[in-house]
Coordinates of N, CA, C and O in Angstrom, one line a residue:
M1 N 0.9 -1.2 0.0 CA 0.0 0.0 0.0 C 0.9 1.2 0.0 O 1.8 1.3 0.8
P2 N 0.6 2.2 -0.9 CA 1.4 3.4 -0.8 C 1.3 4.2 0.4 O 0.4 4.3 1.1
A3 N 2.5 4.8 0.7 CA 2.6 5.6 1.9 C 3.5 6.9 1.6 O 4.3 6.8 0.8
F4 N 3.2 8.0 2.4 CA 4.0 9.1 2.3 C 5.3 9.0 3.1 O 5.1 8.6 4.3
V5 N 6.4 9.3 2.5 CA 7.7 9.1 3.2 C 8.5 10.4 3.1 O 8.5 11.1 2.1
K6 N 9.1 10.8 4.2 CA 9.9 12.0 4.2 C 11.1 11.8 3.3 O 11.9 10.9 3.4
V7 N 11.4 12.8 2.5 CA 12.5 12.8 1.6 C 13.5 14.0 1.8 O 14.6 14.0 1.4
A8 N 12.9 15.1 2.4 CA 13.8 16.2 2.6 C 13.1 17.2 3.5 O 11.8 17.0 3.8
E9 N 13.8 18.2 4.0 CA 13.1 19.3 4.7 C 12.9 20.5 3.8 O 13.5 20.6 2.7
V10 N 11.8 21.3 4.0 CA 11.4 22.3 3.1 C 12.6 23.3 2.7 O 12.8 23.6 1.5
G11 N 13.4 23.6 3.7 CA 14.4 24.6 3.4 C 15.7 24.0 2.6 O 16.7 24.7 2.3
E12 N 15.7 22.7 2.4 CA 16.8 22.0 1.7 C 16.9 22.4 0.2 O 18.0 22.4 -0.4
L13 N 15.8 22.7 -0.5 CA 15.8 23.0 -1.9 C 15.3 24.3 -2.1 O 14.1 24.7 -1.8
S14 N 16.2 25.2 -2.8 CA 15.7 26.5 -3.2 C 15.0 26.4 -4.5 O 15.2 25.4 -5.2
P15 N 14.2 27.4 -4.9 CA 13.6 27.3 -6.2 C 14.6 27.1 -7.3 O 15.6 27.7 -7.3
G16 N 14.4 26.2 -8.2 CA 15.3 25.8 -9.3 C 16.2 24.7 -8.9 O 16.9 24.1 -9.7
D17 N 16.2 24.3 -7.6 CA 17.1 23.1 -7.2 C 16.5 21.7 -7.4 O 15.2 21.6 -7.5
C18 N 17.3 20.8 -7.5 CA 16.9 19.3 -7.6 C 17.8 18.5 -6.7 O 18.8 19.0 -6.3
K19 N 17.3 17.4 -6.3 CA 18.0 16.5 -5.4 C 17.8 15.1 -5.7 O 16.6 14.7 -6.0
H20 N 18.7 14.2 -5.6 CA 18.6 12.8 -5.8 C 18.4 12.1 -4.4 O 19.3 12.4 -3.5
V21 N 17.4 11.3 -4.2 CA 17.1 10.7 -2.9 C 16.9 9.2 -3.1 O 16.2 8.7 -4.0
E22 N 17.6 8.4 -2.2 CA 17.5 7.0 -2.3 C 16.5 6.6 -1.1 O 16.8 6.9 0.0
L23 N 15.5 5.8 -1.5 CA 14.6 5.3 -0.5 C 14.5 3.7 -0.6 O 13.9 3.3 -1.6
D24 N 15.1 3.0 0.2 CA 15.1 1.6 0.1 C 15.3 1.1 -1.3 O 16.4 1.3 -1.8
S25 N 14.3 0.7 -2.0 CA 14.5 0.2 -3.4 C 14.1 1.2 -4.4 O 14.2 0.9 -5.6
D26 N 13.7 2.4 -4.0 CA 13.4 3.5 -4.9 C 14.4 4.6 -5.0 O 15.0 4.9 -3.9
E27 N 14.6 5.2 -6.1 CA 15.4 6.3 -6.3 C 14.5 7.4 -6.9 O 13.8 7.2 -7.8
I28 N 14.5 8.5 -6.1 CA 13.6 9.7 -6.4 C 14.4 10.9 -6.8 O 15.4 11.2 -6.2
A29 N 13.9 11.6 -7.8 CA 14.4 13.0 -8.1 C 13.4 14.0 -7.6 O 12.2 13.9 -7.9
L30 N 13.8 14.9 -6.7 CA 13.0 15.9 -6.1 C 13.3 17.2 -6.7 O 14.5 17.5 -6.8
F31 N 12.3 18.1 -7.0 CA 12.4 19.3 -7.6 C 11.7 20.4 -6.9 O 10.6 20.2 -6.4
N32 N 12.2 21.6 -6.9 CA 11.5 22.8 -6.4 C 11.4 23.8 -7.6 O 12.4 24.3 -8.1
V33 N 10.1 23.9 -8.1 CA 9.8 24.8 -9.2 C 9.0 26.0 -8.6 O 7.8 25.7 -8.3
E34 N 9.6 27.1 -8.4 CA 8.9 28.3 -8.0 C 8.2 28.0 -6.6 O 7.1 28.4 -6.5
G35 N 8.8 27.3 -5.7 CA 8.2 27.0 -4.4 C 7.3 25.8 -4.4 O 6.8 25.4 -3.3
E36 N 7.1 25.2 -5.5 CA 6.2 24.0 -5.5 C 7.1 22.8 -5.7 O 8.1 22.9 -6.5
Y37 N 6.9 21.7 -5.1 CA 7.7 20.5 -5.0 C 7.1 19.5 -5.9 O 5.9 19.2 -5.8
Y38 N 8.0 18.7 -6.6 CA 7.6 17.7 -7.6 C 8.6 16.5 -7.4 O 9.8 16.7 -7.1
A39 N 8.2 15.3 -7.6 CA 9.0 14.1 -7.6 C 8.8 13.2 -8.7 O 7.7 13.0 -9.1
L40 N 9.9 12.7 -9.3 CA 9.9 11.8 -10.4 C 10.8 10.5 -9.9 O 11.6 10.6 -9.1
H41 N 10.5 9.4 -10.8 CA 11.4 8.3 -10.6 C 12.9 8.8 -11.0 O 13.0 9.6 -11.9
G42 N 13.8 8.5 -10.2 CA 15.1 9.3 -10.3 C 16.1 8.7 -11.3 O 17.2 9.3 -11.4
I43 N 15.7 7.7 -12.1 CA 16.7 7.1 -13.0 C 16.1 7.4 -14.5 O 15.0 7.0 -14.8
C44 N 17.0 8.0 -15.2 CA 16.7 8.2 -16.7 C 16.5 6.9 -17.4 O 17.4 6.0 -17.2
P45 N 15.5 6.8 -18.3 CA 15.3 5.5 -18.9 C 16.3 5.3 -20.1 O 16.4 4.2 -20.6
H46 N 17.1 6.3 -20.5 CA 17.9 6.2 -21.6 C 19.1 5.2 -21.2 O 19.3 4.2 -21.7
Q47 N 19.9 5.7 -20.2 CA 21.1 4.8 -19.7 C 21.3 4.9 -18.3 O 22.4 4.7 -17.8
G48 N 20.3 5.3 -17.6 CA 20.3 5.1 -16.0 C 21.0 6.3 -15.3 O 21.4 6.2 -14.2
G49 N 21.0 7.5 -16.0 CA 21.5 8.7 -15.3 C 20.6 9.2 -14.2 O 19.4 8.9 -14.2
P50 N 21.2 9.8 -13.2 CA 20.5 10.3 -12.0 C 19.7 11.6 -12.3 O 20.4 12.6 -12.3
L51 N 18.5 11.6 -12.5 CA 17.7 12.8 -12.8 C 17.8 13.9 -11.7 O 17.8 15.0 -12.0
G52 N 17.9 13.5 -10.5 CA 18.1 14.4 -9.3 C 19.3 15.2 -9.4 O 19.5 16.1 -8.6
D53 N 20.3 14.7 -10.2 CA 21.6 15.5 -10.3 C 21.6 16.2 -11.7 O 22.6 16.7 -12.0
G54 N 20.5 16.3 -12.3 CA 20.3 17.0 -13.6 C 20.3 18.5 -13.5 O 20.6 19.1 -12.5
Y55 N 19.9 19.0 -14.6 CA 19.8 20.6 -14.8 C 18.4 20.9 -15.0 O 17.8 20.4 -15.9
T56 N 17.9 21.9 -14.3 CA 16.5 22.3 -14.5 C 16.4 23.6 -15.3 O 17.3 24.5 -15.1
D57 N 15.4 23.7 -16.0 CA 15.1 25.0 -16.8 C 13.6 25.1 -16.6 O 12.8 24.4 -17.4
G58 N 13.1 25.8 -15.7 CA 11.6 26.0 -15.4 C 11.1 24.6 -15.0 O 11.6 24.1 -14.0
E59 N 10.2 24.0 -15.8 CA 9.5 22.7 -15.5 C 10.2 21.6 -16.1 O 9.7 20.4 -16.0
V60 N 11.4 21.8 -16.7 CA 12.1 20.6 -17.4 C 13.4 20.3 -16.8 O 14.2 21.3 -16.5
V61 N 13.7 19.0 -16.5 CA 15.0 18.6 -16.1 C 15.7 17.9 -17.2 O 15.0 17.2 -18.0
S62 N 16.9 18.1 -17.3 CA 17.8 17.4 -18.4 C 18.7 16.5 -17.6 O 19.3 16.9 -16.7
C63 N 18.7 15.2 -18.0 CA 19.6 14.3 -17.4 C 21.1 14.7 -17.6 O 21.5 15.2 -18.7
P64 N 21.9 14.6 -16.4 CA 23.3 15.1 -16.5 C 24.1 14.2 -17.4 O 25.3 14.6 -17.8
W65 N 23.7 13.0 -17.8 CA 24.5 12.1 -18.6 C 24.4 12.4 -20.1 O 25.4 12.5 -20.8
H66 N 23.2 12.5 -20.7 CA 23.1 12.6 -22.1 C 22.0 13.6 -22.5 O 21.6 13.7 -23.7
G67 N 21.4 14.4 -21.5 CA 20.6 15.5 -21.9 C 19.1 15.1 -22.2 O 18.3 16.0 -22.6
W68 N 18.7 13.8 -21.9 CA 17.3 13.5 -22.1 C 16.5 14.4 -21.2 O 16.9 14.7 -20.0
Q69 N 15.4 14.9 -21.6 CA 14.6 15.9 -20.8 C 13.2 15.3 -20.4 O 12.6 14.6 -21.2
F70 N 12.8 15.8 -19.2 CA 11.5 15.4 -18.7 C 10.8 16.5 -18.0 O 11.5 17.3 -17.3
N71 N 9.5 16.6 -18.1 CA 8.7 17.6 -17.4 C 8.6 17.2 -15.9 O 8.2 16.0 -15.7
V72 N 9.1 17.9 -15.0 CA 9.0 17.6 -13.6 C 7.7 17.4 -13.0 O 7.5 16.7 -12.0
K73 N 6.7 18.0 -13.6 CA 5.3 17.9 -13.1 C 4.6 16.5 -13.6 O 3.9 15.9 -12.8
S74 N 4.9 16.2 -14.9 CA 4.2 15.1 -15.4 C 5.1 13.8 -15.7 O 4.5 12.7 -15.8
G75 N 6.4 14.1 -15.8 CA 7.3 12.9 -16.1 C 7.4 12.7 -17.6 O 8.2 11.9 -18.0
Q76 N 6.6 13.4 -18.4 CA 6.7 13.2 -19.9 C 7.9 13.9 -20.5 O 8.3 15.0 -20.0
S77 N 8.4 13.3 -21.5 CA 9.5 13.8 -22.3 C 9.0 14.8 -23.3 O 8.1 14.5 -24.1
P78 N 9.5 16.0 -23.3 CA 9.0 17.0 -24.3 C 9.8 16.7 -25.7 O 9.4 17.3 -26.7
M79 N 10.8 15.9 -25.6 CA 11.6 15.6 -26.7 C 11.1 14.4 -27.5 O 11.2 14.3 -28.7
I80 N 10.7 13.3 -26.8 CA 10.3 12.1 -27.5 C 8.9 11.6 -27.0 O 8.7 11.2 -25.8
P81 N 7.9 11.8 -27.8 CA 6.6 11.4 -27.5 C 6.5 9.9 -27.1 O 7.2 9.1 -27.6
G82 N 5.8 9.6 -26.0 CA 5.6 8.3 -25.5 C 6.6 7.9 -24.5 O 6.6 6.8 -23.8
I83 N 7.7 8.7 -24.2 CA 8.7 8.4 -23.2 C 8.4 9.2 -22.0 O 8.2 10.4 -22.1
S84 N 8.4 8.5 -20.9 CA 8.2 9.2 -19.6 C 8.9 8.5 -18.5 O 9.3 7.4 -18.7
V85 N 8.9 9.1 -17.3 CA 9.3 8.5 -16.0 C 8.1 8.8 -15.1 O 7.3 9.7 -15.2
Q86 N 8.0 7.9 -14.1 CA 6.9 8.0 -13.2 C 7.0 9.2 -12.3 O 8.1 9.6 -11.8
S87 N 5.9 9.8 -12.2 CA 5.8 11.0 -11.2 C 5.1 10.5 -9.9 O 4.3 9.6 -9.9
Y88 N 5.5 11.1 -8.8 CA 4.8 10.7 -7.5 C 4.2 12.0 -6.8 O 4.7 13.1 -6.9
P89 N 3.1 11.7 -6.2 CA 2.5 12.7 -5.4 C 3.4 13.2 -4.3 O 4.2 12.5 -3.7
V90 N 3.4 14.6 -4.0 CA 4.2 15.2 -3.0 C 3.3 16.0 -2.1 O 2.3 16.7 -2.6
R91 N 3.7 16.0 -0.8 CA 2.9 16.8 0.1 C 3.9 17.5 1.2 O 5.0 16.9 1.3
I92 N 3.5 18.6 1.8 CA 4.3 19.2 2.8 C 3.6 19.0 4.1 O 2.4 19.3 4.3
E93 N 4.3 18.4 5.1 CA 3.7 18.2 6.4 C 4.7 18.6 7.5 O 5.8 18.1 7.5
G94 N 4.4 19.7 8.3 CA 5.2 20.1 9.3 C 6.6 20.4 8.9 O 7.6 20.1 9.6
G95 N 6.9 21.0 7.7 CA 8.2 21.4 7.3 C 8.9 20.2 6.6 O 10.0 20.4 6.1
E96 N 8.2 19.1 6.5 CA 8.9 18.0 5.7 C 8.3 17.9 4.3 O 7.1 18.1 4.1
I97 N 9.1 17.5 3.4 CA 8.7 17.2 2.0 C 8.5 15.7 2.0 O 9.4 15.0 2.3
Q98 N 7.3 15.3 1.7 CA 7.0 13.8 1.7 C 6.5 13.4 0.3 O 5.8 14.2 -0.4
V99 N 6.9 12.2 -0.1 CA 6.6 11.7 -1.3 C 5.8 10.3 -1.1 O 6.3 9.6 -0.3
E100 N 4.8 10.1 -1.9 CA 4.1 8.9 -1.9 C 4.6 7.8 -2.7 O 4.7 8.0 -3.9
V101 N 5.2 6.8 -2.1 CA 5.8 5.7 -2.8 C 5.1 4.4 -2.5 O 4.5 4.3 -1.4

């Protein structure tokens, strides 16, 4: 059953920042876009690059290994139709950023 899990504190990510988080068997990429937090599966489907170590431009993250891009809100690739990574619900509770996994 899915549950919300703490992945960071609110003050850890400034707007435009991203972070790679490991949770047991899941790897999560966490993003702050203009004060709103989003989470994606943290591994690029191309060759396994860490999306949480990528480069953001607005709502788009580029994989640091080969530049594949994904919308941080939806997980969809703006470059290649039909390619996406899983997005996760995010909530803020008591200063914690929590992701439902």
